[in-house]
Structures are given as C-alpha cells and as structure tokens.
Tab-separated table of C-alpha atoms and ligand atoms in Angstrom:
chain	number	residue	atom	x	y	z
P	26	MET	CA	0.834	-2.327	-4.463
P	27	CYS	CA	-0.850	0.812	-3.279
P	28	LEU	CA	0.324	4.102	-4.640
P	29	ALA	CA	-0.004	6.634	-1.875
P	30	ILE	CA	1.077	9.751	-3.713
P	31	PRO	CA	-1.771	11.895	-5.042
P	32	SER	CA	-1.430	12.669	-8.734
P	33	LYS	CA	-2.657	15.647	-10.694
P	34	ILE	CA	-4.991	15.200	-13.663
P	35	VAL	CA	-3.432	16.990	-16.620
P	36	GLU	CA	-5.518	15.667	-19.514
P	37	ILE	CA	-8.959	14.115	-19.960
P	38	ASN	CA	-10.451	12.489	-23.075
P	39	GLU	CA	-14.062	11.570	-23.870
P	40	ALA	CA	-13.598	7.870	-23.136
P	41	GLY	CA	-13.047	8.568	-19.453
P	42	LEU	CA	-9.305	8.183	-19.749
P	43	GLY	CA	-6.920	10.735	-18.466
P	44	ILE	CA	-3.277	11.508	-18.101
P	45	ILE	CA	-1.934	12.085	-14.628
P	46	ASP	CA	1.256	13.674	-13.421
P	47	VAL	CA	3.062	12.227	-10.429
P	48	ASP	CA	6.040	14.370	-9.569
P	49	GLY	CA	6.766	15.038	-13.235
P	50	VAL	CA	6.083	11.501	-14.464
P	51	LYS	CA	3.059	11.185	-16.754
P	52	ARG	CA	0.840	8.095	-16.897
P	53	ASP	CA	-2.436	6.948	-18.384
P	54	CYS	CA	-5.217	6.549	-15.900
P	55	SER	CA	-8.871	5.591	-16.023
P	56	LEU	CA	-11.145	8.237	-14.515
P	57	LEU	CA	-14.291	6.102	-14.651
P	58	MET	CA	-14.475	5.580	-10.910
P	59	ILE	CA	-14.566	9.174	-9.774
P	60	ASP	CA	-17.296	11.762	-10.007
P	61	SER	CA	-16.825	14.600	-12.520
P	62	PRO	CA	-13.033	14.663	-12.827
P	63	GLN	CA	-11.544	18.023	-13.779
P	64	ILE	CA	-8.117	18.997	-15.010
P	65	GLY	CA	-6.110	20.120	-11.992
P	66	ASP	CA	-7.810	17.738	-9.563
P	67	TYR	CA	-5.590	15.688	-7.284
P	68	VAL	CA	-6.505	12.039	-7.315
P	69	ILE	CA	-5.361	8.876	-5.605
P	70	VAL	CA	-4.501	6.300	-8.211
P	71	HIS	CA	-4.173	2.563	-7.861
P	72	ALA	CA	-3.538	0.013	-10.594
P	73	GLY	CA	-4.306	2.464	-13.379
P	74	PHE	CA	-7.535	3.838	-11.941
P	75	ALA	CA	-8.180	7.101	-10.111
P	76	LEU	CA	-10.068	5.936	-7.045
P	77	HIS	CA	-10.493	9.142	-5.088
P	78	LYS	CA	-10.549	12.854	-5.712
P	79	ILE	CA	-9.007	14.836	-2.896
P	80	ASP	CA	-11.309	17.374	-1.349
P	81	GLU	CA	-9.128	20.479	-0.964
P	82	VAL	CA	-11.330	21.977	1.749
P	83	GLU	CA	-11.346	18.789	3.833
P	84	ALA	CA	-7.607	18.416	3.382
P	85	GLY	CA	-7.021	21.976	4.576
P	86	LYS	CA	-9.271	21.558	7.619
P	87	MET	CA	-7.608	18.320	8.563
P	88	LEU	CA	-4.187	19.890	8.357
P	89	ASP	CA	-5.293	22.658	10.717
P	90	THR	CA	-6.600	20.105	13.199
P	91	LEU	CA	-3.387	18.172	12.904
P	92	ARG	CA	-1.275	21.237	13.675
P	93	GLU	CA	-3.467	21.991	16.662
P	94	VAL	CA	-3.074	18.462	17.978
P	95	ALA	CA	0.671	18.550	17.439
P	96	PHE	CA	1.478	21.977	18.830
P	97	TYR	CA	-1.320	22.481	21.304
P	98	SER	CA	-0.024	21.293	24.631
P	99	GLN	CA	3.065	23.483	24.630
P	100	GLY	CA	1.027	26.527	23.746
P	101	LEU	CA	2.856	27.020	20.475
P	102	GLU	CA	1.130	28.756	17.644
P	103	PRO	CA	-0.425	26.046	15.520
P	104	ASP	CA	0.297	28.026	12.371
P	105	LYS	CA	3.930	28.631	13.262
P	106	LYS	CA	4.959	26.742	10.136
P	107	GLU	CA	3.167	28.907	7.596
T	24	MET	CA	8.183	21.121	-7.203
T	25	ALA	CA	6.849	20.200	-3.817
T	26	LEU	CA	4.424	17.307	-3.858
T	27	LYS	CA	1.029	18.608	-2.897
T	28	HIS	CA	-0.873	16.606	-0.264
T	29	VAL	CA	2.373	14.799	0.497
T	30	GLU	CA	5.039	17.195	1.762
T	31	GLU	CA	2.768	18.468	4.543
T	32	TYR	CA	2.546	14.951	5.869
T	33	ARG	CA	6.295	14.502	5.845
T	34	ASP	CA	6.861	17.672	7.880
T	35	SER	CA	9.465	16.806	10.490
T	36	GLU	CA	8.339	19.561	12.900
T	37	ILE	CA	4.803	18.192	13.061
T	38	ALA	CA	6.141	14.641	13.265
T	39	LYS	CA	8.411	15.574	16.181
T	40	LYS	CA	5.535	17.142	18.080
T	41	LEU	CA	3.291	14.161	17.471
T	42	ILE	CA	6.014	11.865	18.792
T	43	GLU	CA	6.228	14.027	21.941
T	44	ARG	CA	2.432	13.847	22.360
T	45	ILE	CA	2.583	10.059	21.989
T	46	HIS	CA	5.273	9.822	24.678
T	47	GLU	CA	3.258	12.069	27.015
T	48	THR	CA	0.073	10.094	26.453
T	49	SER	CA	1.162	6.460	26.542
T	50	THR	CA	1.437	4.915	30.002
T	51	LYS	CA	0.100	1.384	29.492
T	52	ASP	CA	1.409	-1.379	27.232
T	53	PHE	CA	-0.364	-1.069	23.909
T	54	LYS	CA	-0.171	-3.617	21.111
T	55	VAL	CA	-1.303	-2.229	17.812
T	56	MET	CA	-1.714	-4.097	14.557
T	57	GLU	CA	-1.045	-2.278	11.329
T	58	VAL	CA	-3.274	-4.352	9.113
T	59	CYS	CA	-1.757	-3.422	5.782
T	60	GLY	CA	1.594	-4.078	4.126
T	61	THR	CA	1.873	-0.531	2.811
T	62	HIS	CA	1.766	0.686	6.408
T	63	THR	CA	4.353	-1.903	7.428
T	64	MET	CA	6.738	-0.632	4.773
T	65	SER	CA	6.154	3.023	5.551
T	66	ILE	CA	6.633	2.422	9.282
T	67	PHE	CA	9.993	0.771	8.641
T	68	LYS	CA	11.117	3.191	5.979
T	69	ASN	CA	10.434	6.173	8.197
T	70	GLY	CA	11.949	4.619	11.304
T	71	ILE	CA	8.672	4.945	13.222
T	72	ARG	CA	9.312	1.812	15.286
T	73	ASP	CA	12.404	3.447	16.766
T	74	VAL	CA	10.729	6.657	17.889
T	75	LEU	CA	7.717	5.141	19.634
T	76	PRO	CA	7.811	4.659	23.401
T	77	ASP	CA	8.583	1.194	24.797
T	78	THR	CA	4.950	0.876	25.825
T	79	VAL	CA	3.832	0.713	22.201
T	80	SER	CA	4.490	-2.405	20.156
T	81	LEU	CA	3.597	-2.952	16.537
T	82	ILE	CA	2.403	-6.138	14.902
T	83	SER	CA	2.118	-6.443	11.143
T	84	GLY	CA	-1.188	-7.894	10.042
T	85	PRO	CA	-2.574	-9.888	7.147
T	86	GLY	CA	-2.893	-6.969	4.721
T	87	CYS	CA	-0.211	-7.847	2.208
T	88	PRO	CA	-2.108	-9.354	-0.729
T	89	VAL	CA	0.658	-11.624	-1.932
T	90	CYS	CA	1.412	-12.844	1.606
T	91	VAL	CA	-2.110	-14.109	2.237
T	92	THR	CA	-2.505	-15.782	-1.147
T	93	ALA	CA	-3.014	-19.495	-0.549
T	94	GLN	CA	-0.424	-21.960	-1.782
T	95	LYS	CA	-3.060	-23.633	-3.967
T	96	ASP	CA	-3.622	-20.369	-5.822
T	97	ILE	CA	0.108	-19.863	-6.377
T	98	CYS	CA	0.319	-23.412	-7.764
T	99	ALA	CA	-2.680	-22.693	-10.001
T	100	PHE	CA	-0.892	-19.574	-11.315
T	101	ILE	CA	2.060	-21.737	-12.308
T	102	ASP	CA	-0.192	-24.341	-13.940
T	103	ILE	CA	-1.825	-21.601	-15.992
T	104	ALA	CA	1.539	-20.213	-17.082
T	105	ARG	CA	2.463	-23.686	-18.346
T	106	MET	CA	-0.603	-23.956	-20.581
T	107	GLU	CA	-0.206	-23.787	-24.362
T	108	ASN	CA	-1.268	-20.688	-26.173
T	109	THR	CA	-1.668	-18.686	-22.994
T	110	ILE	CA	-0.420	-15.290	-21.917
T	111	VAL	CA	-0.402	-14.664	-18.175
T	112	THR	CA	-0.633	-11.079	-16.957
T	113	LEU	CA	-0.094	-9.973	-13.373
T	114	PHE	CA	1.160	-7.309	-10.998
T	115	GLY	CA	4.902	-7.726	-10.509
T	116	ASP	CA	5.102	-8.813	-6.900
T	117	LEU	CA	3.705	-12.276	-7.667
T	118	MET	CA	6.648	-13.188	-9.874
T	119	LYS	CA	8.941	-14.704	-7.282
T	120	VAL	CA	6.499	-16.488	-4.986
T	121	PRO	CA	7.442	-20.168	-4.850
T	122	GLY	CA	4.743	-22.687	-5.720
T	123	GLY	CA	5.687	-26.357	-5.912
T	124	ASP	CA	9.114	-26.487	-7.543
T	125	SER	CA	8.741	-23.304	-9.509
T	126	THR	CA	7.896	-19.604	-9.612
T	127	LEU	CA	6.330	-17.519	-12.357
T	128	MET	CA	9.758	-16.003	-12.875
T	129	LEU	CA	11.235	-19.444	-13.584
T	130	GLU	CA	8.329	-20.294	-15.850
T	131	ARG	CA	9.010	-17.156	-17.822
T	132	ALA	CA	12.697	-18.034	-18.097
T	133	ASN	CA	11.562	-21.412	-19.430
T	134	GLY	CA	9.566	-19.788	-22.184
T	135	ALA	CA	6.130	-19.130	-20.676
T	136	ASP	CA	4.552	-15.855	-21.770
T	137	VAL	CA	4.232	-14.044	-18.427
T	138	ARG	CA	3.795	-10.274	-18.562
T	139	ILE	CA	3.801	-7.742	-15.748
T	140	VAL	CA	1.123	-5.094	-16.214
T	141	TYR	CA	0.455	-1.815	-14.483
T	142	SER	CA	-3.315	-2.054	-14.769
T	143	ALA	CA	-5.792	-4.831	-15.553
T	144	LEU	CA	-6.817	-2.679	-18.523
T	145	ASP	CA	-3.392	-3.400	-20.024
T	146	SER	CA	-4.371	-7.078	-20.072
T	147	ILE	CA	-7.412	-6.221	-22.123
T	148	LYS	CA	-5.178	-4.515	-24.655
T	149	ILE	CA	-2.965	-7.597	-24.766
T	150	ALA	CA	-6.044	-9.775	-25.312
T	151	GLN	CA	-7.175	-7.581	-28.219
T	152	GLU	CA	-3.724	-7.748	-29.792
T	153	ASN	CA	-3.520	-11.530	-29.439
T	154	PRO	CA	-6.902	-12.866	-30.535
T	155	ASP	CA	-5.564	-16.394	-31.031
T	156	LYS	CA	-4.249	-16.634	-27.470
T	157	LYS	CA	-5.915	-16.859	-24.091
T	158	VAL	CA	-4.968	-13.987	-21.826
T	159	VAL	CA	-5.314	-14.727	-18.128
T	160	PHE	CA	-4.973	-12.049	-15.490
T	161	LEU	CA	-3.944	-13.324	-12.055
T	162	GLY	CA	-5.871	-11.220	-9.579
T	163	VAL	CA	-4.803	-10.809	-5.985
T	164	GLY	CA	-5.553	-7.847	-3.760
T	165	PHE	CA	-8.111	-6.315	-1.447
T	166	GLU	CA	-10.944	-3.815	-1.791
T	167	THR	CA	-8.616	-1.283	-3.422
T	168	THR	CA	-7.705	-3.552	-6.313
T	169	ALA	CA	-10.896	-5.576	-6.803
T	170	PRO	CA	-12.953	-2.733	-8.370
T	171	THR	CA	-10.240	-2.126	-10.982
T	172	ILE	CA	-10.368	-5.796	-11.938
T	173	ALA	CA	-14.158	-5.681	-11.971
T	174	ALA	CA	-14.035	-2.686	-14.315
T	175	SER	CA	-11.774	-4.549	-16.696
T	176	ILE	CA	-14.156	-7.523	-16.754
T	177	GLN	CA	-17.051	-5.152	-17.446
T	178	ALA	CA	-15.020	-3.599	-20.269
T	179	ALA	CA	-14.183	-7.014	-21.730
T	180	SER	CA	-17.854	-7.941	-21.605
T	181	LYS	CA	-18.860	-4.753	-23.394
T	182	MET	CA	-16.283	-5.374	-26.100
T	183	GLY	CA	-17.372	-8.995	-26.459
T	184	LEU	CA	-13.813	-10.198	-25.811
T	185	LYS	CA	-13.699	-13.985	-25.803
T	186	ASN	CA	-10.046	-14.527	-24.898
T	187	PHE	CA	-9.683	-12.574	-21.640
T	188	PHE	CA	-10.011	-14.356	-18.297
T	189	VAL	CA	-9.396	-13.579	-14.648
T	190	TYR	CA	-8.248	-15.942	-11.925
T	191	THR	CA	-9.551	-14.300	-8.816
T	192	ALA	CA	-7.921	-14.647	-5.419
T	193	HIS	CA	-9.247	-11.289	-4.203
T	194	LYS	CA	-10.036	-10.843	-0.548
T	195	LEU	CA	-11.962	-8.572	1.798
T	196	VAL	CA	-10.418	-7.159	4.975
T	197	PRO	CA	-13.251	-7.033	7.584
T	198	PRO	CA	-13.845	-10.818	7.862
T	199	ALA	CA	-10.121	-11.317	8.535
T	200	LEU	CA	-10.155	-8.794	11.405
T	201	GLU	CA	-13.028	-10.692	12.913
T	202	VAL	CA	-11.017	-13.927	12.732
T	203	LEU	CA	-7.998	-12.272	14.331
T	204	MET	CA	-10.092	-11.133	17.272
T	205	ASN	CA	-11.186	-14.721	17.799
T	206	THR	CA	-7.833	-16.467	17.360
T	207	GLU	CA	-6.362	-18.138	20.446
T	208	GLY	CA	-3.274	-16.401	21.690
T	209	VAL	CA	-3.687	-13.298	19.551
T	210	LYS	CA	-3.825	-10.138	21.629
T	211	ILE	CA	-4.408	-6.886	19.849
T	212	ASP	CA	-5.292	-3.626	21.624
T	213	GLY	CA	-5.822	-1.461	18.578
T	214	PHE	CA	-6.054	-1.505	14.799
T	215	LEU	CA	-4.466	0.889	12.349
T	216	LEU	CA	-6.739	0.491	9.329
T	217	PRO	CA	-5.418	0.863	5.789
T	218	GLY	CA	-6.515	4.131	4.219
T	219	HIS	CA	-6.527	2.798	0.696
T	220	VAL	CA	-8.835	-0.084	1.493
T	221	LEU	CA	-11.251	2.199	3.324
T	222	LEU	CA	-11.084	4.734	0.532
T	223	ILE	CA	-13.219	2.183	-1.343
T	224	SER	CA	-15.210	0.542	1.456
T	225	GLY	CA	-15.744	3.637	3.598
T	226	THR	CA	-15.643	3.737	7.392
T	227	ASP	CA	-19.318	2.707	7.724
T	228	GLU	CA	-18.429	-0.855	6.837
T	229	TYR	CA	-16.248	-1.117	9.950
T	230	VAL	CA	-18.759	0.253	12.421
T	231	PRO	CA	-20.264	-3.155	13.331
T	232	PHE	CA	-16.800	-4.590	13.977
T	233	VAL	CA	-15.708	-1.759	16.240
T	234	GLU	CA	-19.030	-1.714	18.075
T	235	LYS	CA	-18.755	-5.421	18.699
T	236	TYR	CA	-15.178	-5.490	19.979
T	237	LYS	CA	-14.900	-1.942	21.346
T	238	ILE	CA	-11.293	-1.698	20.307
T	239	PRO	CA	-9.468	1.532	19.381
T	240	THR	CA	-9.520	1.582	15.587
T	241	VAL	CA	-8.189	4.417	13.464
T	242	VAL	CA	-7.944	4.787	9.679
T	243	GLY	CA	-4.563	6.152	8.674
T	244	GLY	CA	-2.782	7.438	5.601
T	245	PHE	CA	0.717	6.409	4.644
T	246	GLU	CA	2.989	9.394	5.201
T	247	PRO	CA	4.856	9.515	8.518
T	248	VAL	CA	2.685	12.301	9.956
T	249	ASP	CA	-0.472	10.404	8.963
T	250	ILE	CA	0.732	7.304	10.769
T	251	LEU	CA	1.862	9.156	13.897
T	252	HIS	CA	-1.405	11.051	14.046
T	253	ALA	CA	-3.391	7.816	13.825
T	254	MET	CA	-1.151	6.254	16.497
T	255	LEU	CA	-1.746	9.158	18.828
T	256	MET	CA	-5.512	8.907	18.343
T	257	MET	CA	-5.452	5.176	19.107
T	258	ILE	CA	-3.284	5.626	22.187
T	259	GLN	CA	-5.513	8.417	23.497
T	260	GLN	CA	-8.543	6.162	23.122
T	261	PHE	CA	-6.760	3.278	24.784
T	262	GLU	CA	-5.612	5.370	27.735
T	263	GLU	CA	-9.148	6.677	28.219
T	264	GLY	CA	-10.579	3.153	28.022
T	265	LYS	CA	-12.443	3.905	24.810
T	266	GLY	CA	-12.771	1.743	21.735
T	267	THR	CA	-14.233	3.649	18.837
T	268	LEU	CA	-13.656	4.154	15.134
T	269	GLU	CA	-11.871	7.334	14.072
T	270	ASN	CA	-10.623	8.636	10.772
T	271	ALA	CA	-7.189	10.243	10.560
T	272	TYR	CA	-7.215	10.191	6.769
T	273	GLN	CA	-10.153	12.391	5.923
T	274	ARG	CA	-8.615	13.748	2.765
T	275	ALA	CA	-9.110	10.301	1.238
T	276	VAL	CA	-11.576	8.322	3.315
T	277	SER	CA	-15.277	9.053	3.755
T	278	ALA	CA	-18.059	7.264	5.602
T	279	GLU	CA	-19.581	5.758	2.465
T	280	GLY	CA	-16.362	5.155	0.465
T	281	ASN	CA	-16.284	5.081	-3.316
T	282	VAL	CA	-19.781	4.046	-4.331
T	283	ILE	CA	-19.004	3.842	-8.061
T	284	ALA	CA	-16.150	1.444	-7.331
T	285	LYS	CA	-18.230	-0.648	-4.961
T	286	ASN	CA	-21.029	-0.925	-7.511
T	287	ALA	CA	-18.566	-2.155	-10.142
T	288	MET	CA	-17.146	-4.641	-7.675
T	289	TYR	CA	-20.504	-6.125	-6.727
T	290	ASP	CA	-21.752	-6.119	-10.311
T	291	VAL	CA	-19.006	-8.612	-11.134
T	292	PHE	CA	-18.140	-10.386	-7.901
T	293	GLU	CA	-19.987	-12.198	-5.160
T	294	THR	CA	-18.535	-13.055	-1.787
T	295	SER	CA	-17.335	-16.573	-1.128
T	296	THR	CA	-15.158	-18.480	1.289
T	297	ALA	CA	-11.491	-17.763	0.655
T	298	ILE	CA	-8.427	-19.551	1.951
T	299	TRP	CA	-5.946	-17.205	3.596
T	300	ARG	CA	-2.398	-18.426	3.867
T	301	GLY	CA	-1.571	-19.475	7.362
T	302	ILE	CA	-5.044	-18.562	8.589
T	303	GLY	CA	-7.221	-20.975	6.628
T	304	PRO	CA	-10.694	-20.617	5.165
T	305	ILE	CA	-12.664	-17.489	6.080
T	306	PRO	CA	-16.345	-17.382	5.025
T	307	GLU	CA	-17.495	-14.369	2.991
T	308	SER	CA	-13.937	-13.056	2.706
T	309	GLY	CA	-13.286	-13.901	-0.933
T	310	LEU	CA	-14.583	-12.454	-4.186
T	311	SER	CA	-15.646	-14.884	-6.914
T	312	ILE	CA	-16.901	-13.914	-10.340
T	313	ASN	CA	-20.694	-14.190	-10.367
T	314	ASP	CA	-22.917	-15.975	-12.882
T	315	LYS	CA	-23.464	-12.923	-15.039
T	316	TYR	CA	-19.753	-12.762	-15.878
T	317	LYS	CA	-18.765	-16.392	-15.469
T	318	GLU	CA	-17.419	-16.702	-19.016
T	319	PHE	CA	-14.492	-14.594	-17.770
T	320	ASP	CA	-13.718	-16.831	-14.818
T	321	ALA	CA	-10.401	-18.529	-15.578
T	322	SER	CA	-11.080	-21.442	-13.230
T	323	ILE	CA	-14.168	-22.360	-15.248
T	324	ALA	CA	-12.936	-21.439	-18.728
T	325	LEU	CA	-9.638	-23.288	-18.361
T	326	GLY	CA	-11.193	-26.182	-16.498
T	327	LEU	CA	-8.759	-25.788	-13.614
T	328	ASP	CA	-8.717	-28.383	-10.911
T	329	VAL	CA	-7.360	-26.405	-7.964
T	330	LYS	CA	-6.417	-28.701	-5.104
T	331	GLU	CA	-5.281	-27.969	-1.599
T	332	VAL	CA	-1.488	-27.721	-1.399
T	333	ASP	CA	0.623	-27.646	1.748
T	334	GLU	CA	2.448	-24.471	2.614
T	335	PRO	CA	6.264	-24.547	2.469
T	336	LYS	CA	7.733	-26.520	5.373
T	337	GLY	CA	9.099	-24.457	8.221
T	338	CYS	CA	7.642	-21.187	6.926
T	339	ALA	CA	5.912	-19.308	9.710
T	340	CYS	CA	4.102	-16.755	7.534
T	341	GLY	CA	0.770	-17.737	9.075
T	342	ALA	CA	1.884	-17.056	12.628
T	343	ILE	CA	3.521	-13.831	11.481
T	344	LEU	CA	0.386	-12.584	9.720
T	345	THR	CA	-1.631	-13.066	12.890
T	346	GLY	CA	0.976	-11.430	15.119
T	347	LEU	CA	1.780	-14.628	17.013
T	348	MET	CA	5.377	-14.536	15.812
T	349	SER	CA	7.829	-11.984	14.539
T	350	PRO	CA	10.099	-12.767	11.519
T	351	PRO	CA	13.280	-13.242	13.608
T	352	ASP	CA	11.402	-16.001	15.488
T	353	CYS	CA	11.266	-18.025	12.256
T	354	LYS	CA	14.129	-20.507	12.078
T	355	LEU	CA	14.538	-19.948	8.348
T	356	PHE	CA	14.648	-16.150	8.533
T	357	LYS	CA	17.874	-14.785	7.038
T	358	LYS	CA	19.501	-18.213	7.176
T	359	VAL	CA	17.636	-20.075	4.468
T	360	CYS	CA	14.988	-17.541	3.571
T	361	THR	CA	16.159	-14.270	2.012
T	362	PRO	CA	14.700	-11.931	-0.614
T	363	ILE	CA	16.933	-13.620	-3.215
T	364	ASN	CA	15.799	-17.082	-2.164
T	365	PRO	CA	12.426	-16.579	-0.516
T	366	ILE	CA	10.717	-19.571	1.041
T	367	GLY	CA	7.397	-17.938	1.829
T	368	PRO	CA	5.449	-15.034	0.369
T	369	CYS	CA	6.109	-12.793	3.392
T	370	MET	CA	9.708	-12.609	2.172
T	371	VAL	CA	8.783	-12.153	-1.481
T	372	SER	CA	6.423	-9.253	-1.532
T	373	ASN	CA	7.771	-5.751	-1.086
T	374	GLU	CA	5.047	-5.340	1.482
T	375	GLY	CA	5.772	-8.572	3.316
T	376	THR	CA	6.705	-8.410	6.981
T	377	CYS	CA	9.696	-10.718	6.593
T	378	ALA	CA	10.992	-8.672	3.663
T	379	ALA	CA	10.541	-5.478	5.696
T	380	PHE	CA	12.428	-6.919	8.675
T	381	TYR	CA	15.153	-8.179	6.373
T	382	LYS	CA	15.561	-4.831	4.671
T	383	TYR	CA	15.311	-2.481	7.617
T	384	HIS	CA	15.837	-4.371	10.799
T	385	VAL	CA	18.034	-7.022	12.355
Z	17	SF4	S1	11.325	-15.836	7.065
Z	17	SF4	FE1	10.732	-16.921	5.200
Z	17	SF4	S2	10.216	-18.945	5.861
Z	17	SF4	FE2	10.199	-17.652	7.694
Z	17	SF4	S3	8.095	-16.944	7.873
Z	17	SF4	FE3	9.162	-15.427	6.689
Z	17	SF4	S4	8.782	-16.011	4.567
Z	17	SF4	FE4	8.275	-17.812	5.821
C-alpha cells in the first residue's frame, strides 16, 4: 500500500491540490500535508497525499555517508561512481 | 529518464559493497524482524534473503495492514457491502480477504456496489455524486494511511456531507512492537522499522521503546541499498552489544515526523484498544473516530453490531505475524491456501508474508 517512489510536483492549484509525475505517469495529489510545496519538489506520496518533501541537501549528505560506509574498508574512493 | 532519489539506491556497486561489509561484520546469529509488509516484498523481490550471511535470519512482522485486520472487521465489511443503498469504497487489497462465506469481491459479483479508490478523497467525490446513497470507506492501515483518512473526514465535515462514513480499523505500530517483545517464545534481536510509518510519526516516538528494550533498531527505506544499509547498521550495533535507534532513511524520516499529518490524525481520531489478527487485543493501538467527528463513524451511523468472529481454521497467520512460524510451516500453505484461493489475509495481501513466500520462495 505504500508507494516508495518519490514523485515530482509538476502543477499546483490554489485549493492545495497538485499534479505529480511518477516516471512519466501523472496523478492528482493533495499537497495539504506538506509545508510550502513548490513545483519541482520531490515528494513521497501515499494514498493520494504528498506526505513528505525530500530535502535535497540531506539526501545528498546521506548518499555521501552511504558511499563512505560501502567503500571505506577497502580504501576505495568513495566517489568512484561519479 | 532516471528516477531521482531511486536509482542511487538501486546501485548494484554500492549494494555489493554493503553485502561484503555485512559478511565481514556478522559473526553471531542475528534474528531481525522487518516490521512492515513493504519491506517484506522488497526483500524478496530484490533477493536480499539469498545474499545475507547464514548468521542473519529475517522474520516478517505484523506490518501488513490487511494481514492484521481482525476477522470481525472483515465480516463487518461484508455486512456493510450487503446493505441497501450503500456504496463501499476501499483500497484494492481488501477485496479478496475471506470473511464468513464471502469476500468483497464475491459481494461485488453479486451486485453490491464496491469501488476501489486510490485515495479517500475519491470517496468524498463519490459521496457528492450520489447524495441519495450512503458511501462507506473501509479504512485499514497504519500511521501512513490514517492521516489521509483523517483529512478526508475533515473535508467531509467542512463540506457538510451527510452521506460519507468511515469504518476505521486503523492501527498504530509502537504498541504492537511492545507486545512482540513480551510474547512467549518470540525472540527478536533487531528491528527494521518501516520508513513510511516513521515519516509520519518521526523517530522520537520510538525512543522510549528502544531505551526500554535496548535492541538494535534502524529505520530503513525500501530500495535494496536502503535495506542493506539499515541491515549493516543493525548488525554493527548487535556485534558491539549496543541497542540504539538509528535512522538510515534520513531523506524521508525526521525526529519529529510530519506534524501537519499528526495534527490531522489526532484532530479526528483517538486511540483505543484494537484487535490484531492472531495477536489479540492491544490497548492504545487502534484509532477510533472521536466525539467531534462521530457523525462520520460508520459503526455508529449504520448501527453496526460487530461481534467477535473466529479466524479461519488452520490458518497460522497469527504465529507468522509474530515470527513464531514461517509460511511453509503452515499445513495449508500451497496445498489448500494459494493466492487464487486464499484462506487467510497473509496470502491475500500483496504485502502478506505467505503471498511473498508463495511468489518468490519455495
Ligand atoms: S498459508 Fe494461508 S492458511 Fe497458512 S498461515 Fe498463510 S494465509 Fe493462513
């Protein structure tokens, strides 16, 4: 029941409704449960509601940590994949 | 187009390295429960069980909403569908769950107006379009779903809708974890917490639990790299004799969670004792509609008399949800009980452990 794929907000109307794009598929979505939604934001949507706006900075930091954890012990460059 | 915030977490190079780290780190037998059905499915789909060392075993927990819905609620759903002048709306995975001698799918084939919706807001639209009918939404789900149902009740109240009702069988996760820790015979060394539930509740809500039981507990996302990363964190804690709460899903989960969603949820609901299939009643684990919104409570408005009903004979869903048994241990598994002819809800729901074993395993 949980949709794990973050969707991009592509349209917002005054009533707090938006249109999201998940891999090319567009759907209606309520934006009432997130703070100041903007077009271009990535959100996690469940049962027709955006429930979380992804923090790009946090996501980037986490990915760096993850690469460090994964590649660290063999002394590989963590950013080898860039 | 690559899927942003997804592809990175499906990266096979990172996954391979994390698997190596897990193998290097794990020396002692470690039994981890993935609490949520979405994790169960992702773990099977991505073959994660096969790449983990023999020291690590996985148990699927009680986090599949349909699977923990009590038999009495399923029977009530069917009773509602049989009522005159009523439209039942629901999320699709409830359709095939057997209750008494029927399912909602059968009721629909027999002429009941049962409609699958994508959002509870769709039910509101249906109620507006059918003013002479009662529209009843059948609500199951955890903290992720409950706020969306609450928002639809708030919307109905604002619009003054008189023909929209909700039957609530919503549940909260933390009280169930507490019960698991205190169940005879259940041995769990670590919890993989469901990211989408904590996205609403926040990690703070789990601090008392982890402090009390000092058990490695990590919040994880649902892509393979997310899950492996969370596994590694749990195993590291376990090996070091630690038992703390960590977050491996920071792009979605914060300490305080989604406050707007929680406010909506507690504006409409109050906690109550809920019956969990196979587990029994758990105090403070259910969400009932409070007095302010009671005109929307289907049990009151329809005058339902919901009685205890026995669970299907021979079905071991309860023991499976608590990790005491694995689906192949159930005598009915694959012989009598299949996704086409499910006996219990664990075989019905896409997120059910029995369905996952059937699809991907033995
Ligand atoms: S295999 Fe079927 S009968 Fe057995 S526990 Fe699972 S759902 Fe119940």
